[in-house]
Amino acid sequence: MTALNVQLLMTGNEVMAGDTIDSNSAYIARELAAMGIKISRRVTVNDDLEQLLIELNSMSASADIVIMNGGLGPTVDDLTSEALAAFSNSALQIHPDAKAQLEGWCERRGQALNDANKKQMLIPAGADIIPNATGSAPGIDLQHQGTRVFATPGVPSEMRQMLPIITDRIGARFDLTHRTIVRRLQTFGLGESNAQQLINNSTFDWPRTVELGFRASAPQMEVKLTIHDDSHQEDQERCIQHIHTLFGDHIVGEGDTTLAEAVLKLLRERQQTITTAESCTGGLIASALTQIPGASAAFHAGFVTYDNAIKASVLGVSESHLNNCGAVSEPVVRQMADGALARASADYVIAVSGVAGPDGGSGEKPVGTVWVAYGSREELNTLRLLWPLPRQLFQTMVTACTLDLIRRQLLGLPKYCRYVDQRQVVPTDQE
């Protein structure tokens, strides 16, 4: 089977200027890859009718499918409908389904349909719409000279709920047998070079039918195993089992599993809860947990106690410990953990206090120093780690590390893993 030629046309002055980060093209590419479809070309242009027409005509010469993103709003710089009408030599006309969708959208919000919104009813003659369940702008599905064009709004949430409709239509129109299958493993605590070296040192005979790839994106690293014919799934499964053997407890899960998701899943299965007491991470650990749907089943409270007086008044940290040992110390972080456990009546806790930088470090406690307390009342562990990184990356890695430490404790795994061995600082008697 000849591979589909799929191209992306992203539009928007904000994207071109760098004011808006283009996350949509990456999302579209990943979703299509799961169907065995690779993006052959991606172009980003300004909100300019002439540029859009040039790219549409260029893409249609080789593409089976073009996915456009952006330019379907109610303002004068939203030009996608107009560009598609010119591209297909058709007139813009009110589409009854687009009209019904816009009227329903306005009615749900208790507002009148204004002239600006009415622009979104106009669809090139002969085109179909792609329903928009959350926004006002319907997508457009247009066939012209052998090329299928799907246009979606630039709002990420609206594009994402439309994409399954698009993929269903692609699957119904094109033969996707012998499809590509991508399996993704999420890991933490292994760098790309260490991961590759583990594979190189093994005696496993890696089959040519399985492509191996890595995507490092702090804090997790993704391992991708790809086959381009579903008859090779047995080979793919053997490789996945081999990676599990090599990487062991550094594997967090499959697909898009995050450390926060893994922790919450384990707590829900045990009907247990967790609380957080944060200083240097400023609530980032609680945020990671509460971003997950259903987090309330296992997370009830978090405490951000940045100032020493708040550590004392809210969590009951001893003022003598704060004065004599400093906020970044084992006695303080242990009392932060104890206080959070008592006040939230939780089963597990994560507490952190550190020097996020770029200032505030000392010879004894350099920038990147963090004290961590984690565990339960019966088993509360403490570690001093050193992560000398830029402030935001330091906070990201400390958040991930603490979630992984809880994951390990819940699973009964060794806490002295690779990154702890690398980052742990054993305190001296003088501190």
XYZ file of C-alpha atoms in Angstrom:
431
model
C 0.000 0.000 0.000
C 1.303 3.465 -0.943
C 1.658 5.668 2.122
C -0.746 8.564 2.440
C 0.775 11.974 1.809
C -0.503 14.174 4.635
C 0.570 17.800 5.014
C -0.165 20.433 7.664
C -0.904 24.085 6.973
C -0.797 26.122 10.176
C -1.932 29.734 10.021
C -1.791 32.656 12.412
C 0.104 35.911 12.877
C 0.512 35.078 16.574
C 2.187 31.750 15.761
C 4.510 33.328 13.211
C 5.460 36.107 15.641
C 6.177 33.644 18.443
C 3.428 35.068 20.670
C 1.629 31.702 20.566
C 3.468 28.379 20.758
C 2.347 25.913 18.079
C 1.462 22.830 20.108
C -1.299 21.842 17.681
C 0.931 20.477 14.924
C 2.764 18.222 17.382
C -0.530 16.911 18.738
C -1.921 16.252 15.251
C 1.284 14.466 14.209
C 1.210 12.195 17.253
C -2.458 11.305 16.840
C -2.000 10.483 13.162
C 1.144 8.472 13.912
C -0.974 6.226 16.114
C -2.960 5.427 12.960
C 0.193 4.741 10.987
C 0.124 8.080 9.176
C 3.234 10.222 8.953
C 3.216 13.956 8.265
C 5.266 14.561 5.117
C 5.343 18.371 5.280
C 4.361 21.199 7.593
C 4.126 24.882 6.708
C 3.206 27.862 8.879
C 2.070 31.132 7.314
C 0.653 34.482 8.389
C -3.017 35.356 8.147
C -2.578 36.361 4.536
C -4.945 35.277 1.767
C -2.286 35.201 -0.955
C 0.103 33.086 1.148
C -2.666 30.663 2.057
C -3.628 30.186 -1.593
C -0.018 29.654 -2.639
C 0.436 26.925 -0.033
C -2.923 25.261 -0.697
C -2.177 25.032 -4.408
C 1.340 23.781 -3.737
C 0.204 21.140 -1.255
C -2.661 19.923 -3.413
C -0.181 18.975 -6.141
C 1.194 16.153 -3.960
C -0.944 15.724 -0.830
C -3.770 13.273 -0.365
C -4.812 15.132 2.778
C -4.186 18.680 3.997
C -5.047 19.594 7.567
C -5.353 23.344 8.124
C -5.329 24.813 11.596
C -6.422 28.329 12.514
C -8.247 31.173 10.814
C -11.853 30.092 11.440
C -12.794 32.771 13.951
C -15.160 35.749 13.594
C -12.534 38.481 13.030
C -11.203 40.108 9.856
C -7.878 38.253 10.036
C -9.612 34.830 10.022
C -9.266 33.916 6.339
C -9.451 30.128 6.102
C -13.014 29.913 4.729
C -12.249 32.598 2.157
C -8.995 30.890 1.160
C -10.682 27.512 0.728
C -13.437 29.056 -1.380
C -10.853 30.640 -3.689
C -8.804 27.427 -3.749
C -11.819 25.338 -4.815
C -13.282 28.000 -7.139
C -16.516 27.983 -5.169
C -18.676 30.601 -3.507
C -19.084 31.076 0.220
C -22.592 30.269 1.372
C -24.468 29.796 4.615
C -24.276 26.133 5.586
C -27.417 25.038 7.470
C -25.495 22.855 9.916
C -23.025 25.653 10.616
C -25.932 28.027 11.196
C -27.617 25.584 13.581
C -24.378 25.039 15.496
C -23.771 28.783 15.922
C -27.351 29.423 17.016
C -27.094 26.642 19.577
C -23.750 27.985 20.828
C -25.251 31.448 21.359
C -28.395 30.088 22.976
C -26.373 28.071 25.525
C -24.602 31.297 26.505
C -27.708 33.439 26.561
C -26.398 35.853 23.943
C -27.572 37.063 20.573
C -25.942 35.912 17.345
C -24.073 39.007 16.139
C -22.837 39.884 12.665
C -19.252 38.917 13.474
C -20.319 35.392 14.432
C -22.450 35.087 11.307
C -19.213 35.039 9.314
C -18.629 31.551 10.722
C -21.755 30.249 8.973
C -20.111 30.826 5.585
C -18.660 27.635 4.138
C -17.394 26.977 0.571
C -20.160 25.529 -1.571
C -20.005 21.740 -1.674
C -18.016 21.450 1.554
C -19.196 19.768 4.730
C -18.664 20.950 8.281
C -16.815 19.311 11.151
C -18.956 19.775 14.287
C -17.464 21.844 17.106
C -18.795 20.677 20.462
C -17.203 23.462 22.513
C -16.606 26.536 20.362
C -18.454 28.692 17.876
C -16.453 27.902 14.730
C -17.319 24.727 12.806
C -14.511 22.994 10.981
C -14.517 22.509 7.218
C -14.225 19.288 5.210
C -13.508 20.019 1.542
C -12.642 17.774 -1.411
C -10.938 19.406 -4.407
C -8.970 17.860 -7.299
C -8.080 14.696 -5.417
C -7.045 16.424 -2.182
C -9.119 16.227 1.008
C -8.757 19.393 3.105
C -9.784 19.434 6.762
C -9.766 22.833 8.479
C -9.984 23.222 12.258
C -9.960 26.197 14.652
C -6.666 27.198 16.229
C -7.964 26.856 19.800
C -6.225 23.657 20.998
C -9.212 22.266 22.926
C -11.505 22.721 19.916
C -9.003 21.200 17.503
C -8.484 18.189 19.775
C -12.154 17.311 20.029
C -12.516 17.614 16.235
C -9.498 15.446 15.414
C -11.193 12.066 16.162
C -13.925 13.032 13.672
C -11.245 13.760 11.092
C -9.384 10.520 11.729
C -12.638 8.555 11.447
C -13.296 10.169 8.070
C -9.761 9.421 6.932
C -10.127 5.797 8.009
C -13.431 5.487 6.160
C -11.967 6.931 2.957
C -8.465 5.428 2.787
C -7.105 1.898 3.174
C -5.137 1.809 6.429
C -4.497 -1.927 6.606
C -1.010 -3.028 7.600
C -0.923 0.083 9.690
C 1.939 1.515 11.694
C 1.691 0.805 15.426
C 3.624 2.895 17.944
C 4.047 1.727 21.547
C 5.394 4.323 23.970
C 6.969 3.714 27.372
C 7.347 6.576 29.845
C 10.464 6.531 32.019
C 11.998 8.682 34.741
C 15.552 8.776 36.046
C 17.304 7.518 32.893
C 18.995 9.753 30.354
C 19.061 8.968 26.644
C 22.724 7.971 26.652
C 22.327 5.662 29.663
C 19.225 4.093 28.145
C 20.925 3.494 24.807
C 24.019 2.069 26.506
C 21.923 -0.426 28.455
C 20.449 -1.616 25.167
C 23.877 -1.716 23.477
C 25.322 -3.800 26.304
C 22.529 -6.372 26.169
C 22.773 -9.501 24.039
C 19.253 -9.098 22.694
C 18.952 -9.563 18.922
C 16.897 -6.485 18.025
C 14.608 -7.241 15.037
C 14.772 -4.996 11.990
C 10.988 -4.806 11.974
C 10.959 -2.669 15.150
C 12.200 0.920 15.127
C 13.559 2.275 18.406
C 13.341 5.963 19.260
C 13.738 8.263 22.256
C 12.126 11.584 23.156
C 13.691 13.348 26.110
C 11.444 16.057 27.561
C 11.956 16.998 31.184
C 11.052 15.442 33.451
C 10.265 12.151 31.673
C 11.884 10.331 28.772
C 9.757 8.506 26.252
C 10.866 5.313 24.518
C 9.080 4.596 21.226
C 8.889 1.217 19.556
C 7.380 1.401 16.074
C 6.341 -1.230 13.565
C 5.026 -0.398 10.088
C 3.027 -3.574 9.617
C 0.708 -4.923 12.281
C 1.836 -8.453 11.442
C 5.038 -7.601 13.361
C 3.313 -7.072 16.712
C 4.944 -10.174 18.176
C 8.383 -8.683 17.477
C 7.259 -5.394 19.022
C 6.027 -7.132 22.162
C 9.326 -9.012 22.568
C 11.207 -5.709 22.371
C 8.913 -4.091 24.926
C 9.479 -6.922 27.362
C 13.223 -6.582 26.823
C 13.066 -2.843 27.583
C 11.122 -3.633 30.764
C 13.860 -6.064 31.769
C 16.607 -3.506 31.120
C 14.977 -0.355 32.496
C 13.035 -2.027 35.302
C 11.483 0.318 37.857
C 12.473 3.402 35.849
C 9.436 2.671 33.658
C 6.463 4.699 34.882
C 3.882 3.397 32.415
C 2.774 3.250 28.785
C 1.253 5.854 26.497
C 1.072 9.329 28.044
C 1.286 8.183 31.670
C 2.785 10.824 33.952
C 4.310 10.338 37.380
C 1.338 12.138 38.934
C -1.085 9.785 37.174
C 0.865 6.750 38.315
C 0.857 7.925 41.945
C -2.846 8.778 41.961
C -3.745 5.434 40.393
C -1.845 3.555 43.103
C -3.449 5.622 45.873
C -6.954 5.178 44.476
C -6.446 1.422 44.250
C -5.506 1.433 47.935
C -8.200 3.973 48.881
C -5.502 6.160 50.401
C -4.733 9.874 50.226
C -1.736 12.165 49.899
C -0.981 15.732 50.952
C 1.863 18.121 50.109
C 3.824 20.748 52.011
C 5.840 22.851 49.592
C 8.268 25.704 49.830
C 10.736 25.834 46.922
C 8.315 24.272 44.403
C 5.573 26.795 45.184
C 2.663 24.373 44.782
C 3.922 22.661 41.625
C 3.613 19.174 43.158
C -0.011 19.787 44.155
C -0.647 21.272 40.710
C 0.751 18.170 38.970
C -1.575 15.975 40.997
C -4.695 18.095 40.627
C -4.304 18.375 36.848
C -5.341 14.719 36.683
C -9.105 14.076 36.433
C -10.378 12.321 39.521
C -7.542 13.626 41.711
C -9.977 14.485 44.499
C -10.306 10.786 45.315
C -6.725 10.782 46.611
C -5.693 14.425 47.073
C -7.574 16.623 49.542
C -5.148 19.374 50.584
C -1.810 20.936 49.837
C 0.122 23.594 51.735
C 2.412 26.184 50.149
C 4.387 27.601 53.077
C 7.028 29.824 51.535
C 7.715 32.203 54.405
C 9.192 30.867 57.650
C 6.432 32.453 59.721
C 3.847 30.539 57.669
C 5.775 27.300 58.090
C 5.497 27.854 61.843
C 1.895 29.074 62.047
C 0.301 26.801 59.441
C 2.316 23.579 59.773
C 3.632 23.892 63.296
C 7.326 23.969 62.379
C 9.452 24.795 65.399
C 10.821 28.351 65.373
C 13.982 27.073 67.035
C 14.555 24.652 64.132
C 13.957 27.477 61.652
C 16.381 29.751 63.483
C 19.075 27.198 64.282
C 18.945 24.873 61.283
C 17.438 27.097 58.615
C 14.398 26.489 56.432
C 16.367 24.182 54.136
C 17.125 21.442 56.635
C 16.053 17.966 57.633
C 14.332 18.942 60.916
C 12.256 21.604 59.176
C 11.159 19.486 56.212
C 10.331 16.603 58.533
C 8.116 18.871 60.656
C 6.506 20.259 57.505
C 5.602 16.698 56.559
C 4.300 15.865 60.034
C 2.209 19.035 60.111
C 0.673 18.389 56.696
C -0.167 14.791 57.569
C -1.905 15.880 60.767
C -3.847 18.768 59.241
C -4.956 16.919 56.102
C -5.484 13.552 57.821
C -3.737 11.987 54.834
C -1.965 8.651 54.520
C 1.074 9.926 52.575
C 2.938 13.189 52.286
C 5.539 14.985 50.201
C 7.354 17.933 51.774
C 10.109 19.989 50.170
C 12.267 22.953 51.119
C 15.186 24.060 49.004
C 17.240 26.759 47.317
C 15.716 27.252 43.877
C 18.071 30.085 42.911
C 19.473 31.898 41.158
C 20.320 33.591 44.471
C 20.190 32.501 48.098
C 22.790 29.751 48.058
C 25.713 29.361 50.455
C 28.785 27.202 50.804
C 26.899 24.714 52.950
C 23.639 24.932 50.971
C 24.415 25.842 47.360
C 21.745 26.710 44.804
C 19.980 23.485 43.829
C 19.968 22.053 47.357
C 16.641 20.535 48.395
C 15.537 18.600 51.433
C 12.721 16.140 50.768
C 10.517 14.314 53.264
C 8.136 11.738 51.885
C 6.168 8.709 52.974
C 3.709 7.922 55.725
C 3.566 8.394 59.478
C 4.969 4.897 59.898
C 7.707 5.320 57.285
C 8.761 8.925 56.702
C 11.965 9.160 54.680
C 14.219 12.171 54.206
C 16.799 12.933 51.541
C 19.035 15.821 50.722
C 19.527 16.192 46.971
C 21.466 18.616 44.828
C 19.985 19.671 41.487
C 21.943 22.764 40.302
C 19.608 23.752 37.472
C 17.845 26.930 36.297
C 14.998 27.806 38.659
C 12.037 26.472 36.670
C 13.831 23.286 35.636
C 14.910 22.754 39.255
C 11.268 22.994 40.341
C 10.182 20.631 37.556
C 12.751 17.999 38.452
C 12.130 18.231 42.204
C 8.402 17.804 41.565
C 9.002 14.733 39.406
C 11.565 13.265 41.781
C 9.275 13.506 44.807
C 6.358 11.942 42.952
C 8.633 9.123 41.819
C 9.881 8.562 45.367
C 6.271 8.146 46.546
C 5.570 5.845 43.594
C 8.517 3.709 44.596
C 7.427 3.522 48.208
C 3.882 2.549 47.227
C 5.224 -0.220 44.997
C 7.836 -1.396 47.488
C 10.690 -0.512 45.111
C 14.214 0.460 46.200
C 14.466 4.181 46.943
C 18.179 4.265 46.154
C 17.751 4.402 42.404
C 20.051 5.939 39.809
C 19.114 9.608 40.271
C 19.182 9.361 44.084
C 22.671 7.864 43.915
C 23.724 10.694 41.612
C 22.017 13.577 43.417
C 22.026 12.634 47.091
C 24.211 14.691 49.422
C 25.043 13.090 52.743
C 24.944 15.870 55.390
C 28.039 16.517 57.471
C 27.958 16.732 61.252
C 28.521 20.486 61.022
C 25.247 21.248 59.257
